[in-house]
PDB file of C-alpha atoms in Angstrom:
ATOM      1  CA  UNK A 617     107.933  95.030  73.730  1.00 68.00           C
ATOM      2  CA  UNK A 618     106.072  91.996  72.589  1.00 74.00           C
ATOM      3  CA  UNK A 619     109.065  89.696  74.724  1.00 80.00           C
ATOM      4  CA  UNK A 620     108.997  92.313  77.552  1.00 77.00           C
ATOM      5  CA  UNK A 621     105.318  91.816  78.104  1.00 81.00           C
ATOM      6  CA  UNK A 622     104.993  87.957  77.332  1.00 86.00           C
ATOM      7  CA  UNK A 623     107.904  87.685  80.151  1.00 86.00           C
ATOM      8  CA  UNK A 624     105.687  89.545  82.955  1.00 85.00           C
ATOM      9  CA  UNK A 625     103.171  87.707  82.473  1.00 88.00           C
ATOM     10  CA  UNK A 626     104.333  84.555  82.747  1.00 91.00           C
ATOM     11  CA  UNK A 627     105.667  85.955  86.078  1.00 90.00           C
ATOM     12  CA  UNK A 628     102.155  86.883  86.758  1.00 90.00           C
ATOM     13  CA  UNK A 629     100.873  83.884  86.274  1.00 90.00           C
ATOM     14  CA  UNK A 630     103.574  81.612  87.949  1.00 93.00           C
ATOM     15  CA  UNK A 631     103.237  84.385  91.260  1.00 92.00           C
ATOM     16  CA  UNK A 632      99.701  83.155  91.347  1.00 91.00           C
ATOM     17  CA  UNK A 633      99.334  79.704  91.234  1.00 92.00           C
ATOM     18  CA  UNK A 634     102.433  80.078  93.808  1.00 94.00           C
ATOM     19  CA  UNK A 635      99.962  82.578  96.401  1.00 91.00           C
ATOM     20  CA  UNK A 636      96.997  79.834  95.595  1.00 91.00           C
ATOM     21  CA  UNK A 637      99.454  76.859  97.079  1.00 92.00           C
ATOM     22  CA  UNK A 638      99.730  78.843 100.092  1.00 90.00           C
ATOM     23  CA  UNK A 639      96.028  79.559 100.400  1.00 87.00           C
ATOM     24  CA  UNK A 640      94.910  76.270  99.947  1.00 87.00           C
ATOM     25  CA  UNK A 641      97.465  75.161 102.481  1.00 86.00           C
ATOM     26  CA  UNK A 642      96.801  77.762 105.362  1.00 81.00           C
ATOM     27  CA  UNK A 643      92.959  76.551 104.506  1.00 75.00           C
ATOM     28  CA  UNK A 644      94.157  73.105 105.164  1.00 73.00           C
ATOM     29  CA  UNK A 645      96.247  74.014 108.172  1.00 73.00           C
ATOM     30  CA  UNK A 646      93.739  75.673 110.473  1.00 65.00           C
ATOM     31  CA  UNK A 647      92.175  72.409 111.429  1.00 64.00           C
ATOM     32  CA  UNK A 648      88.887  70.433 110.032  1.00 66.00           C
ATOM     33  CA  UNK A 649      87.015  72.428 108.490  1.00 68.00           C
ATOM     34  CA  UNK A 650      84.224  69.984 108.186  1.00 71.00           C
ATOM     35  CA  UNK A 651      83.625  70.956 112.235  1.00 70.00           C
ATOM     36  CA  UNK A 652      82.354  74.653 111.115  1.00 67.00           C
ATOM     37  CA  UNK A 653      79.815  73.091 108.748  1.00 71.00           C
ATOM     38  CA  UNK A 654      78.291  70.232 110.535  1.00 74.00           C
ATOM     39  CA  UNK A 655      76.306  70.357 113.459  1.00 75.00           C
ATOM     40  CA  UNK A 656      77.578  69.638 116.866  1.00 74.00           C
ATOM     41  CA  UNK A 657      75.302  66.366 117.056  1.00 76.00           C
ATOM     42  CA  UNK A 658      76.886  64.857 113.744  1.00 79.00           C
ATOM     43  CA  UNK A 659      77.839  61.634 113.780  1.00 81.00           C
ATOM     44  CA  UNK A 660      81.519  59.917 112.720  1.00 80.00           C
ATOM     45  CA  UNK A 661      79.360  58.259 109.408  1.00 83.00           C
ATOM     46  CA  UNK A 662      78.509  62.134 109.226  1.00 80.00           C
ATOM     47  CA  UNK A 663      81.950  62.980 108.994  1.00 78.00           C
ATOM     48  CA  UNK A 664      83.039  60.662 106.977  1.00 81.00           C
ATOM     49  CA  UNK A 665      80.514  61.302 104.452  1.00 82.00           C
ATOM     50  CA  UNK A 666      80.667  64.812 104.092  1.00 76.00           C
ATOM     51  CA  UNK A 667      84.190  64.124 103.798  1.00 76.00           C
ATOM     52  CA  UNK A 668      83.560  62.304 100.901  1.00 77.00           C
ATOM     53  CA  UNK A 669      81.309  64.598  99.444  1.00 73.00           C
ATOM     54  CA  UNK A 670      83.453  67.166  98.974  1.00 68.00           C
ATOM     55  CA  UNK A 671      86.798  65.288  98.407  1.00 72.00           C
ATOM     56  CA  UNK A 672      88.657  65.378 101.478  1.00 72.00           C
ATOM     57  CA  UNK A 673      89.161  61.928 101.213  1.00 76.00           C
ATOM     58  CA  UNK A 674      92.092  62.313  98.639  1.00 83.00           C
ATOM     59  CA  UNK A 675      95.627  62.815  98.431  1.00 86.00           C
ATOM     60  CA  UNK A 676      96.137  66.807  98.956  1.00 85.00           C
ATOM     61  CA  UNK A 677      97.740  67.164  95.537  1.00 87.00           C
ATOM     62  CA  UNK A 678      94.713  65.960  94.142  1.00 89.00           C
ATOM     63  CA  UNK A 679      92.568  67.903  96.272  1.00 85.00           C
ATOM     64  CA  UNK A 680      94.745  71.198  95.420  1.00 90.00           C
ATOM     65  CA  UNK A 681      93.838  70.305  91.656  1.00 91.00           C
ATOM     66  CA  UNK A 682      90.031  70.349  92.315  1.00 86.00           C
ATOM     67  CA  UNK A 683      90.499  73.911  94.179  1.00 88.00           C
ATOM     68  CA  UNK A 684      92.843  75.255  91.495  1.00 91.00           C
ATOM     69  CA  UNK A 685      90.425  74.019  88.630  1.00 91.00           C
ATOM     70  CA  UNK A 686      87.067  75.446  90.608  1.00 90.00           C
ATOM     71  CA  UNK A 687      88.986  78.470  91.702  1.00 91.00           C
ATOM     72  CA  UNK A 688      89.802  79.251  88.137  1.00 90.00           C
ATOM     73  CA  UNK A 689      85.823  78.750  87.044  1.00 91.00           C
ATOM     74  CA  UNK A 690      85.038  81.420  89.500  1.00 89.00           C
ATOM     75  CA  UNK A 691      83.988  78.520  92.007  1.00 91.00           C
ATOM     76  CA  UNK A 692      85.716  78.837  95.160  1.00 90.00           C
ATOM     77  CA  UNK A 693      82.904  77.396  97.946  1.00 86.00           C
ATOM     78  CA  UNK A 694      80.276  78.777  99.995  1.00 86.00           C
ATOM     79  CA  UNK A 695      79.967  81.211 102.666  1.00 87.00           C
ATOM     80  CA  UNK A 696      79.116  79.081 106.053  1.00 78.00           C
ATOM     81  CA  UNK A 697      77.582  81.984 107.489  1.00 81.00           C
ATOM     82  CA  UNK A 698      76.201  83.792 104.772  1.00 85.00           C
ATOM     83  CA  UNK A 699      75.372  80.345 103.220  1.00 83.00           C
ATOM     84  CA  UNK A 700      75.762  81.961  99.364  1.00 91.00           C
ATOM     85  CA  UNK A 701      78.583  81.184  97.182  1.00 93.00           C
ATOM     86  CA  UNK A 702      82.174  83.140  98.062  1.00 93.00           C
ATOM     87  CA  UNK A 703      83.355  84.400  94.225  1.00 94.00           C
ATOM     88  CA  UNK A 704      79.821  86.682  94.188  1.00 94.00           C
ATOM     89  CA  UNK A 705      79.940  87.532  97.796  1.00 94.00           C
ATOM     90  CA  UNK A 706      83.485  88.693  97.392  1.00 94.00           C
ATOM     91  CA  UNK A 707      83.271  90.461  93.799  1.00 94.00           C
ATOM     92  CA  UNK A 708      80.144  92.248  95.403  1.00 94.00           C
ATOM     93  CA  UNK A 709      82.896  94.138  97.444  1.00 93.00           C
ATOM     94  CA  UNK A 710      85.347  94.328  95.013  1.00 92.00           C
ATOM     95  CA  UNK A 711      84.157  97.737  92.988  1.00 92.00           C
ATOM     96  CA  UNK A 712      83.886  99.746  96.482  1.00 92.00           C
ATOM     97  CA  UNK A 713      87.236  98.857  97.337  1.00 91.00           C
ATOM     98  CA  UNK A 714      89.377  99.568  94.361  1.00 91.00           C
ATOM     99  CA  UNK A 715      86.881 102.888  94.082  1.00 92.00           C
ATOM    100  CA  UNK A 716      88.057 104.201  97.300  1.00 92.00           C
ATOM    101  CA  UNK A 717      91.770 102.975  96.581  1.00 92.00           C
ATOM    102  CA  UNK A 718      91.546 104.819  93.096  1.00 91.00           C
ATOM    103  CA  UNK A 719      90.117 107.942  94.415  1.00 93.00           C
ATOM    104  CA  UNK A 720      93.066 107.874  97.621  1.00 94.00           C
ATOM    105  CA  UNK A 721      96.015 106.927  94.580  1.00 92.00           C
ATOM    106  CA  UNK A 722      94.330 110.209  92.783  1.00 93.00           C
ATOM    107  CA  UNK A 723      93.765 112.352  95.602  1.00 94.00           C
ATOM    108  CA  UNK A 724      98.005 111.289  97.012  1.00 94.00           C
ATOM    109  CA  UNK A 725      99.213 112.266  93.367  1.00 92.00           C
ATOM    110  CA  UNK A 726      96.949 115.425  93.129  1.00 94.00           C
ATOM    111  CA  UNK A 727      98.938 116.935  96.164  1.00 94.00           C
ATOM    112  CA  UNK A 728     101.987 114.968  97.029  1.00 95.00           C
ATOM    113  CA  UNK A 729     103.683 115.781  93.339  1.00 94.00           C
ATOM    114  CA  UNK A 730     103.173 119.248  93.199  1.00 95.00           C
ATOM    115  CA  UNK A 731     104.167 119.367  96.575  1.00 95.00           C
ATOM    116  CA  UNK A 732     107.750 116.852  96.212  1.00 95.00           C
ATOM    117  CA  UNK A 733     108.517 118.804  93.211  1.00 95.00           C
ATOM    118  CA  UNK A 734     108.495 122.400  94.889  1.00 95.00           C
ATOM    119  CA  UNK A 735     110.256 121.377  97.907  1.00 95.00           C
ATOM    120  CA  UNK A 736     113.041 119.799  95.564  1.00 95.00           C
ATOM    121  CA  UNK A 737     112.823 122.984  93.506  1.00 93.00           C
ATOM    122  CA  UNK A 738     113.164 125.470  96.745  1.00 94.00           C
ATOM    123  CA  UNK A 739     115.801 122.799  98.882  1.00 92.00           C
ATOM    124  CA  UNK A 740     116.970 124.789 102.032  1.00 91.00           C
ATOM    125  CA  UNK A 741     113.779 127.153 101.867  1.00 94.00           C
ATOM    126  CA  UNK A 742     110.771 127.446 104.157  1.00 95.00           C
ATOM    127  CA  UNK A 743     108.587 126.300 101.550  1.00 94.00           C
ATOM    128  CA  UNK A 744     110.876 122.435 101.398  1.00 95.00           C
ATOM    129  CA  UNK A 745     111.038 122.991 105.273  1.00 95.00           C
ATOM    130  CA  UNK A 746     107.192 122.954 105.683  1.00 94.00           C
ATOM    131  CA  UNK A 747     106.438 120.358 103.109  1.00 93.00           C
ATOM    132  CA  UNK A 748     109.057 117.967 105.155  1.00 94.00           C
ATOM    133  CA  UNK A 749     107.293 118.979 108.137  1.00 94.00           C
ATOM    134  CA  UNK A 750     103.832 118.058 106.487  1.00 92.00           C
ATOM    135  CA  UNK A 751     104.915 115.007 105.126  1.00 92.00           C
ATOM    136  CA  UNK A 752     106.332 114.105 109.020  1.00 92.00           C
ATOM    137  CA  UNK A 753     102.845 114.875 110.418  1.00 92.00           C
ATOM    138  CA  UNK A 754     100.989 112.084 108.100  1.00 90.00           C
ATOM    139  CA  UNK A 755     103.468 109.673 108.568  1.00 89.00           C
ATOM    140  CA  UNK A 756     103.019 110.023 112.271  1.00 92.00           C
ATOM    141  CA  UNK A 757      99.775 110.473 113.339  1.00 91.00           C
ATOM    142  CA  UNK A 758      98.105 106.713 113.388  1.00 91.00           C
ATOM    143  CA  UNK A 759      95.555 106.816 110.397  1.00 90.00           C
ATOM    144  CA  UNK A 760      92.405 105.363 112.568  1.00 90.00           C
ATOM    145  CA  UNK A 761      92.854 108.276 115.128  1.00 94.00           C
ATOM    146  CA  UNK A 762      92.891 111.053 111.762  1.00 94.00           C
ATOM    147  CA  UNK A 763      89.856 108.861 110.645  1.00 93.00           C
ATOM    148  CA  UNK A 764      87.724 109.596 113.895  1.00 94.00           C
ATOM    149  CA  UNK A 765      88.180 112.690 113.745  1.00 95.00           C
ATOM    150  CA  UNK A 766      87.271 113.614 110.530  1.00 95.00           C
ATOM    151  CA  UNK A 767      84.405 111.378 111.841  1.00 94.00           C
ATOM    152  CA  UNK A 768      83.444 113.288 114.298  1.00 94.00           C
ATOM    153  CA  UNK A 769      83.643 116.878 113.870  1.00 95.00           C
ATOM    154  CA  UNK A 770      82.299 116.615 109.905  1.00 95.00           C
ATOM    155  CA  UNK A 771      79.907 113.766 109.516  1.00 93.00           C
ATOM    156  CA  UNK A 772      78.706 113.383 113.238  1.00 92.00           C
ATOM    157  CA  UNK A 773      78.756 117.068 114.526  1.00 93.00           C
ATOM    158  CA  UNK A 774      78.864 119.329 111.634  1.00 94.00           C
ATOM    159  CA  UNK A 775      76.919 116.717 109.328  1.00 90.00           C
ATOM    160  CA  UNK A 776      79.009 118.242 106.072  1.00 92.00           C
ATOM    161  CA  UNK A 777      79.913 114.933 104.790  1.00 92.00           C
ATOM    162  CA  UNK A 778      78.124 111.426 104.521  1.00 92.00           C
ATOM    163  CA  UNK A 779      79.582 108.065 105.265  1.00 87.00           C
ATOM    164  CA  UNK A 780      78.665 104.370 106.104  1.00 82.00           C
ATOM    165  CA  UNK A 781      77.923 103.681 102.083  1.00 80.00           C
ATOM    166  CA  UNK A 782      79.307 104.280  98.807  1.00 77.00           C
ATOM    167  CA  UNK A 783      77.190 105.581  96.846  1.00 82.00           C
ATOM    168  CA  UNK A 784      77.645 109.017  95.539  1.00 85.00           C
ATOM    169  CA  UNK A 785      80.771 110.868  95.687  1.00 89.00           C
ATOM    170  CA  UNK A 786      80.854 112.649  99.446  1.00 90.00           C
ATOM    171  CA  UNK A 787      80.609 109.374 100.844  1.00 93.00           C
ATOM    172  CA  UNK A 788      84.773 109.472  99.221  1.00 93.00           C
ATOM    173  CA  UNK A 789      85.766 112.447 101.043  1.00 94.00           C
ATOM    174  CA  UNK A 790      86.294 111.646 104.393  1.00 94.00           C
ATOM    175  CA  UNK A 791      87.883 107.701 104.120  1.00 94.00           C
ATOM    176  CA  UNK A 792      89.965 109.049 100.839  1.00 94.00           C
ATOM    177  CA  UNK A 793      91.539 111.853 102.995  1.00 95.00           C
ATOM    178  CA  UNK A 794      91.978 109.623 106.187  1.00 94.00           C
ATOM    179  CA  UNK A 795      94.128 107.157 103.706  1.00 94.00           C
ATOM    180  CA  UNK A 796      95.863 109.335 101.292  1.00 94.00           C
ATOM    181  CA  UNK A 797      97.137 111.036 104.223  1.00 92.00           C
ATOM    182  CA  UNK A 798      99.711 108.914 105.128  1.00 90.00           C
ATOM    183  CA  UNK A 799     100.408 107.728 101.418  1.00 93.00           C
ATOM    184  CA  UNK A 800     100.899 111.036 100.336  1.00 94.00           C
ATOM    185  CA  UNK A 801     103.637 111.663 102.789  1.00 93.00           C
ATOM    186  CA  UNK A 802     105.464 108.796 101.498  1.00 92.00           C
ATOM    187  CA  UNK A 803     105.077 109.926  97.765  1.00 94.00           C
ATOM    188  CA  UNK A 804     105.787 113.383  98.283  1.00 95.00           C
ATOM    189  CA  UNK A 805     109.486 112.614  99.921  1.00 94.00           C
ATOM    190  CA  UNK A 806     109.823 110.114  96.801  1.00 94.00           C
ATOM    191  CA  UNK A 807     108.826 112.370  94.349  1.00 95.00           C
ATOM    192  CA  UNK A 808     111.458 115.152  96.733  1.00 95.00           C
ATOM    193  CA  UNK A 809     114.317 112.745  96.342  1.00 94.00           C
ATOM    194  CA  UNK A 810     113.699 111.968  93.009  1.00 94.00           C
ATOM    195  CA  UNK A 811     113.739 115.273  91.650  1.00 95.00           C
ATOM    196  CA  UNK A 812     116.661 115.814  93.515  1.00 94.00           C
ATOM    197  CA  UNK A 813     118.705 113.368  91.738  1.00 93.00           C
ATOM    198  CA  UNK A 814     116.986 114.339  88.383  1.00 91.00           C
ATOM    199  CA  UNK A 815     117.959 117.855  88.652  1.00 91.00           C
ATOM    200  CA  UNK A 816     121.222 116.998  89.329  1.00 90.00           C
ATOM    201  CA  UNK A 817     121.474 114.588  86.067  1.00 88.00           C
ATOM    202  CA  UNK A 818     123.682 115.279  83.081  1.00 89.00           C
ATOM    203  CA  UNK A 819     120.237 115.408  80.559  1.00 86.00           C
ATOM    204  CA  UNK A 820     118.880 118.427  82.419  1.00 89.00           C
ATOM    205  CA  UNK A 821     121.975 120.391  82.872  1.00 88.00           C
ATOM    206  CA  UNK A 822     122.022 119.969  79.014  1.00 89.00           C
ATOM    207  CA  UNK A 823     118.905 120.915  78.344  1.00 89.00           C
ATOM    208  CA  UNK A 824     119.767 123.694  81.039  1.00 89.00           C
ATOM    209  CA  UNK A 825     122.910 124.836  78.546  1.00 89.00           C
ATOM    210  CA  UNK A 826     120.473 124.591  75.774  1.00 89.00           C
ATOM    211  CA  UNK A 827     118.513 127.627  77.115  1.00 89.00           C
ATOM    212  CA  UNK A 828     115.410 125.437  77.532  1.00 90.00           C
ATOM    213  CA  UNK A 829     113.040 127.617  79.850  1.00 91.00           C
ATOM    214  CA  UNK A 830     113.197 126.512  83.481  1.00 90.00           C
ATOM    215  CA  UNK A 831     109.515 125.367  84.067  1.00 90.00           C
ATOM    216  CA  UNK A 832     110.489 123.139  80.821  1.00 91.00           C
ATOM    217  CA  UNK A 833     113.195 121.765  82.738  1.00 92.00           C
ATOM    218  CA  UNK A 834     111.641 120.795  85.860  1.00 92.00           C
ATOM    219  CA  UNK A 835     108.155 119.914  84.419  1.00 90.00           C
ATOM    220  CA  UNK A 836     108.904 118.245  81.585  1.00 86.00           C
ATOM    221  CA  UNK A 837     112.534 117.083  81.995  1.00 86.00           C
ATOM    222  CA  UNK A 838     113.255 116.359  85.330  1.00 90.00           C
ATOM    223  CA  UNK A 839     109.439 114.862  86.898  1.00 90.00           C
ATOM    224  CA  UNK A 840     108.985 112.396  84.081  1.00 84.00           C
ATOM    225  CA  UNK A 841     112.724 110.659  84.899  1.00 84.00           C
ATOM    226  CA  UNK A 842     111.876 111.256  88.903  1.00 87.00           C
ATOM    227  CA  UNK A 843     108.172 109.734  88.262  1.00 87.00           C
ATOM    228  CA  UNK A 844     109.167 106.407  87.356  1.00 84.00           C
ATOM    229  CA  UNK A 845     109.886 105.039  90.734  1.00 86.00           C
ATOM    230  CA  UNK A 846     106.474 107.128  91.916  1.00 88.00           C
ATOM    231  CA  UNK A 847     104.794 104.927  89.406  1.00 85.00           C
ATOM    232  CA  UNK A 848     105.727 101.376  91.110  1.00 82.00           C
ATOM    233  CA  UNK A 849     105.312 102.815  94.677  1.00 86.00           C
ATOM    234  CA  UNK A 850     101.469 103.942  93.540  1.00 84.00           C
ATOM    235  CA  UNK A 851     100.585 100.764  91.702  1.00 80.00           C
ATOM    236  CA  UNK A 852     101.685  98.597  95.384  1.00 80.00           C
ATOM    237  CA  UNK A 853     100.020 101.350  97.295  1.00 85.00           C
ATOM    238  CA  UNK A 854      96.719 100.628  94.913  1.00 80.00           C
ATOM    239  CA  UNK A 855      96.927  96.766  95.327  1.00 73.00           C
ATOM    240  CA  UNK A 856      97.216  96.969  98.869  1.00 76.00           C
ATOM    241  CA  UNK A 857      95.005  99.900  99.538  1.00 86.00           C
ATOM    242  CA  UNK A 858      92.202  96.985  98.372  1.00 81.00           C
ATOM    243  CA  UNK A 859      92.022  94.982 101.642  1.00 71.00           C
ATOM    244  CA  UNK A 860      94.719  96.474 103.180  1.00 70.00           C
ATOM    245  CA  UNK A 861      92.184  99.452 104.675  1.00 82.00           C
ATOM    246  CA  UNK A 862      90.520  97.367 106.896  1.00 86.00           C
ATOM    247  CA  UNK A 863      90.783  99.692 110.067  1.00 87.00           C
ATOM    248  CA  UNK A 864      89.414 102.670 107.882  1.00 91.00           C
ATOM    249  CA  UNK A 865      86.556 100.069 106.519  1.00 90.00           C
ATOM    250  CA  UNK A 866      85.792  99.678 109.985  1.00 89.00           C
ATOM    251  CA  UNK A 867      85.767 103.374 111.052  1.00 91.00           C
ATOM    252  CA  UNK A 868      83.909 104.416 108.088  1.00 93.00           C
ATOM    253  CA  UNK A 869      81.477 101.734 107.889  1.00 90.00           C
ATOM    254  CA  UNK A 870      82.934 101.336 104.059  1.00 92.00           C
ATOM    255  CA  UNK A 871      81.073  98.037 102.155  1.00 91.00           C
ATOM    256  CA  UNK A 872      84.582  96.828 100.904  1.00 91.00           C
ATOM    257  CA  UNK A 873      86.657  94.245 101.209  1.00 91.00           C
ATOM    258  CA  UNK A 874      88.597  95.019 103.819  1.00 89.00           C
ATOM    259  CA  UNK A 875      85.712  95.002 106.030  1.00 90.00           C
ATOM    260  CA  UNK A 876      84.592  91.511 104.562  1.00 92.00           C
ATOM    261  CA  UNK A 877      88.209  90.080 105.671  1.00 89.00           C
ATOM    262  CA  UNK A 878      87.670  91.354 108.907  1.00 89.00           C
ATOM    263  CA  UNK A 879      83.570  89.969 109.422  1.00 89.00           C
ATOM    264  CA  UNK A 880      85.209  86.660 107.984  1.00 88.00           C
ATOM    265  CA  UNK A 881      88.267  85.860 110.004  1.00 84.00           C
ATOM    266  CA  UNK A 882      85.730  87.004 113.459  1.00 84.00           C
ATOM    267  CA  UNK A 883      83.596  84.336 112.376  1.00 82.00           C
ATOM    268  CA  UNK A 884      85.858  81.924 111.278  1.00 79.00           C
ATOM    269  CA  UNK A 885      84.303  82.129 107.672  1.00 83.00           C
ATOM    270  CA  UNK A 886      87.244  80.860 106.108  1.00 82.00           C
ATOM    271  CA  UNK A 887      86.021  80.046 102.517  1.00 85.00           C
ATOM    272  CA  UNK A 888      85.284  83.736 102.655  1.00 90.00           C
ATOM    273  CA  UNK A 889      89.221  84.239 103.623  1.00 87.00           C
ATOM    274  CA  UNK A 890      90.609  82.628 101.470  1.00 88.00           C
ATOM    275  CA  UNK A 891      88.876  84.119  98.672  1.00 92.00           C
ATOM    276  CA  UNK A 892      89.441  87.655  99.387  1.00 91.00           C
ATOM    277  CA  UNK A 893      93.096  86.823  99.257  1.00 89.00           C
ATOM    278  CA  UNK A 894      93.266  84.979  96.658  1.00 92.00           C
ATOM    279  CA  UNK A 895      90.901  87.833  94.792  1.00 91.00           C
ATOM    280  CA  UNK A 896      93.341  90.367  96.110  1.00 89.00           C
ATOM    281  CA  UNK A 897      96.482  88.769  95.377  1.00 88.00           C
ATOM    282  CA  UNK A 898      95.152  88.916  91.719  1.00 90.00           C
ATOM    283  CA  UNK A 899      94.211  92.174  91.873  1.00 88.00           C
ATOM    284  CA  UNK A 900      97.707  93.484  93.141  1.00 86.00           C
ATOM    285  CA  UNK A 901      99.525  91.038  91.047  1.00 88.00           C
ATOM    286  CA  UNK A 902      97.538  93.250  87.890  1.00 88.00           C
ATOM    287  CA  UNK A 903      97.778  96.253  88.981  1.00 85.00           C
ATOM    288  CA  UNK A 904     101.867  95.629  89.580  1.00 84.00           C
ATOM    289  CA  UNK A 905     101.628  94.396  85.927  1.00 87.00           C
ATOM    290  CA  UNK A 906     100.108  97.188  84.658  1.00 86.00           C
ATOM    291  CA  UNK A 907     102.603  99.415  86.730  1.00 83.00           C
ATOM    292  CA  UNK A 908     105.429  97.171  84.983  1.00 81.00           C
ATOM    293  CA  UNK A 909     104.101  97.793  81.284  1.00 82.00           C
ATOM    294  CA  UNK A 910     103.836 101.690  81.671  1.00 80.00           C
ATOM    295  CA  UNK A 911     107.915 101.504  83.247  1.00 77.00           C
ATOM    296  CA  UNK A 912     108.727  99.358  79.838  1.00 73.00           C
ATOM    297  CA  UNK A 913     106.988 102.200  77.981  1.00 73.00           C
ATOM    298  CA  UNK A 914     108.158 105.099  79.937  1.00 70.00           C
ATOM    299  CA  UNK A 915     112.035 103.598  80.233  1.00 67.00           C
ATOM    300  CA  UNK A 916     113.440 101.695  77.219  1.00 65.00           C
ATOM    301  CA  UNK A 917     116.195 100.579  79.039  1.00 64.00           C
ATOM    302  CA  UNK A 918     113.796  98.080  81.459  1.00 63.00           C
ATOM    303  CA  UNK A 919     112.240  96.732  78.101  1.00 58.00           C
ATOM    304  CA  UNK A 920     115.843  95.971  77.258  1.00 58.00           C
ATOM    305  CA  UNK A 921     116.774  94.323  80.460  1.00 59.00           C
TER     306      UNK A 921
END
């Protein structure tokens, strides 16, 4: 286990400094960046200085070795329009987003198990019909759309629910439910053709010939084979559920960091870019390694591999 997890994250680490070089090079790439700081009436001498100042004078290997080494001590620039430094700016979003991903992974597993391992159980029924159909609908309908009308009719109209904050749990409902809706179609055929192949599997007719009870067999059994490949699927869904909500940020008013991205890139803020990617490339990069130790555990054979 020890090799298994020393391997991953070495993988982990190389991933990063690899999404870092491309970071630092799109920053690089989107022209002088010295033009969004100075003032319009600043001088060449102004220019040149400033360039000196902060190092844009050197070689771009050495200048990709300053960002790395301030990058790593939490350092990476200041905000030119919020005029504060990024790494607090940015981890001042952080907690709201991976809150509202964690309570969207929770709320997706909550229904879309249950529901992929009855429609496996009952294949050809009305019950596995209508679950297909369900999972259809929230793969189709456009998740901004769901979110405005949620919007409307229960925090506008009705006034049952809060939003535009984060602070206490209603303020969850509404974006949570706009999200998992479409995730939890996805799971729920997983976890369907999962359990379809598991049921089918030599270890459960066994256990099947062994007069284990049938609730045994499918709970126990066959869902903790057919969860495995659930368990990867959540743990991308969680990392990219972290910026990757920006329409429902928007919609909801939601302080995260998908809204940041959004404010920043409208505004050209691009220190602010570059340091919600780079904080959200770590963030999926760990949750995908914590997704990869709980595999190892749950499969011996990937520890083995």
């Amino acid at each position: 286990m020890f090799s298994y997890v020393a391997r991953r994250l070495f993988q982990l680490c190389i991933t990063l400094m690899l999404v870092s070089i491309v970071v630092f090079l799109l920053g690089r790439l989107s022209g002088d960046p010295l033009s969004l700081i100075l003032p319009p009436e600043a001088t060449e001498q102004d220019f040149a200085a400033a360039r000196e100042q902060l190092g844009l004078d050197q070689p771009l290997w050495k200048q990709y070795s300053i960002f790395a080494a301030r990058a790593l001590r939490g350092d990476l620039g200041d905000s030119i329009t919020a005029r504060r430094p990024v790494f607090p700016l940015v981890m001042e979003r952080l907690p709201s987003s991976l809150a509202l991903a964690g309570a969207t992974i929770l709320l997706t597993l909550l229904f879309a198990v249950p529901l992929g391992v009855i429609s496996a159980v009952r294949k050809g029924s009305y019950i596995d019909f209508g679950a297909r159909l369900v999972a259809l609908l929230g793969q189709s309908v456009p998740s901004f759309w769901l979110g405005l009308i949620l919007l409307q009719f229960f925090a506008v109209q009705w006034r049952l629910l809060p939003f535009g904050d984060s602070n206490g749990i209603g303020y969850y409902v509404l974006p949570s439910i706009t999200l998992a809706a479409f995730i939890a179609a996805g799971i729920m055929r997983l976890v369907r053709s999962s359990m379809l192949d598991a049921m089918d599997s030599d270890y459960v007719k066994f256990a099947r010939s062994k007069g284990v009870p049938e609730w045994k067999v499918i709970w126990l059994h066959a869902l903790r084979n057919a969860l495995l490949p659930v368990m990867t699927l959540a743990g991308l869904y969680l990392g990219i559920l972290v910026t990757g909500a920006v329409v429902i940020e928007e919609v909801f008013i939601w302080p995260g960091m998908g809204r940041l991205a959004y404010q920043s890139v409208v505004t050209r803020d691009y220190p602010v870019v570059q340091g919600v990617v780079l904080v959200t490339a770590a963030v999926v990069l760990a949750a995908n390694f914590i997704v990869d130790l709980l595999y190892g555990y749950a499969d011996p054979r990937i520890r083995a591999q």
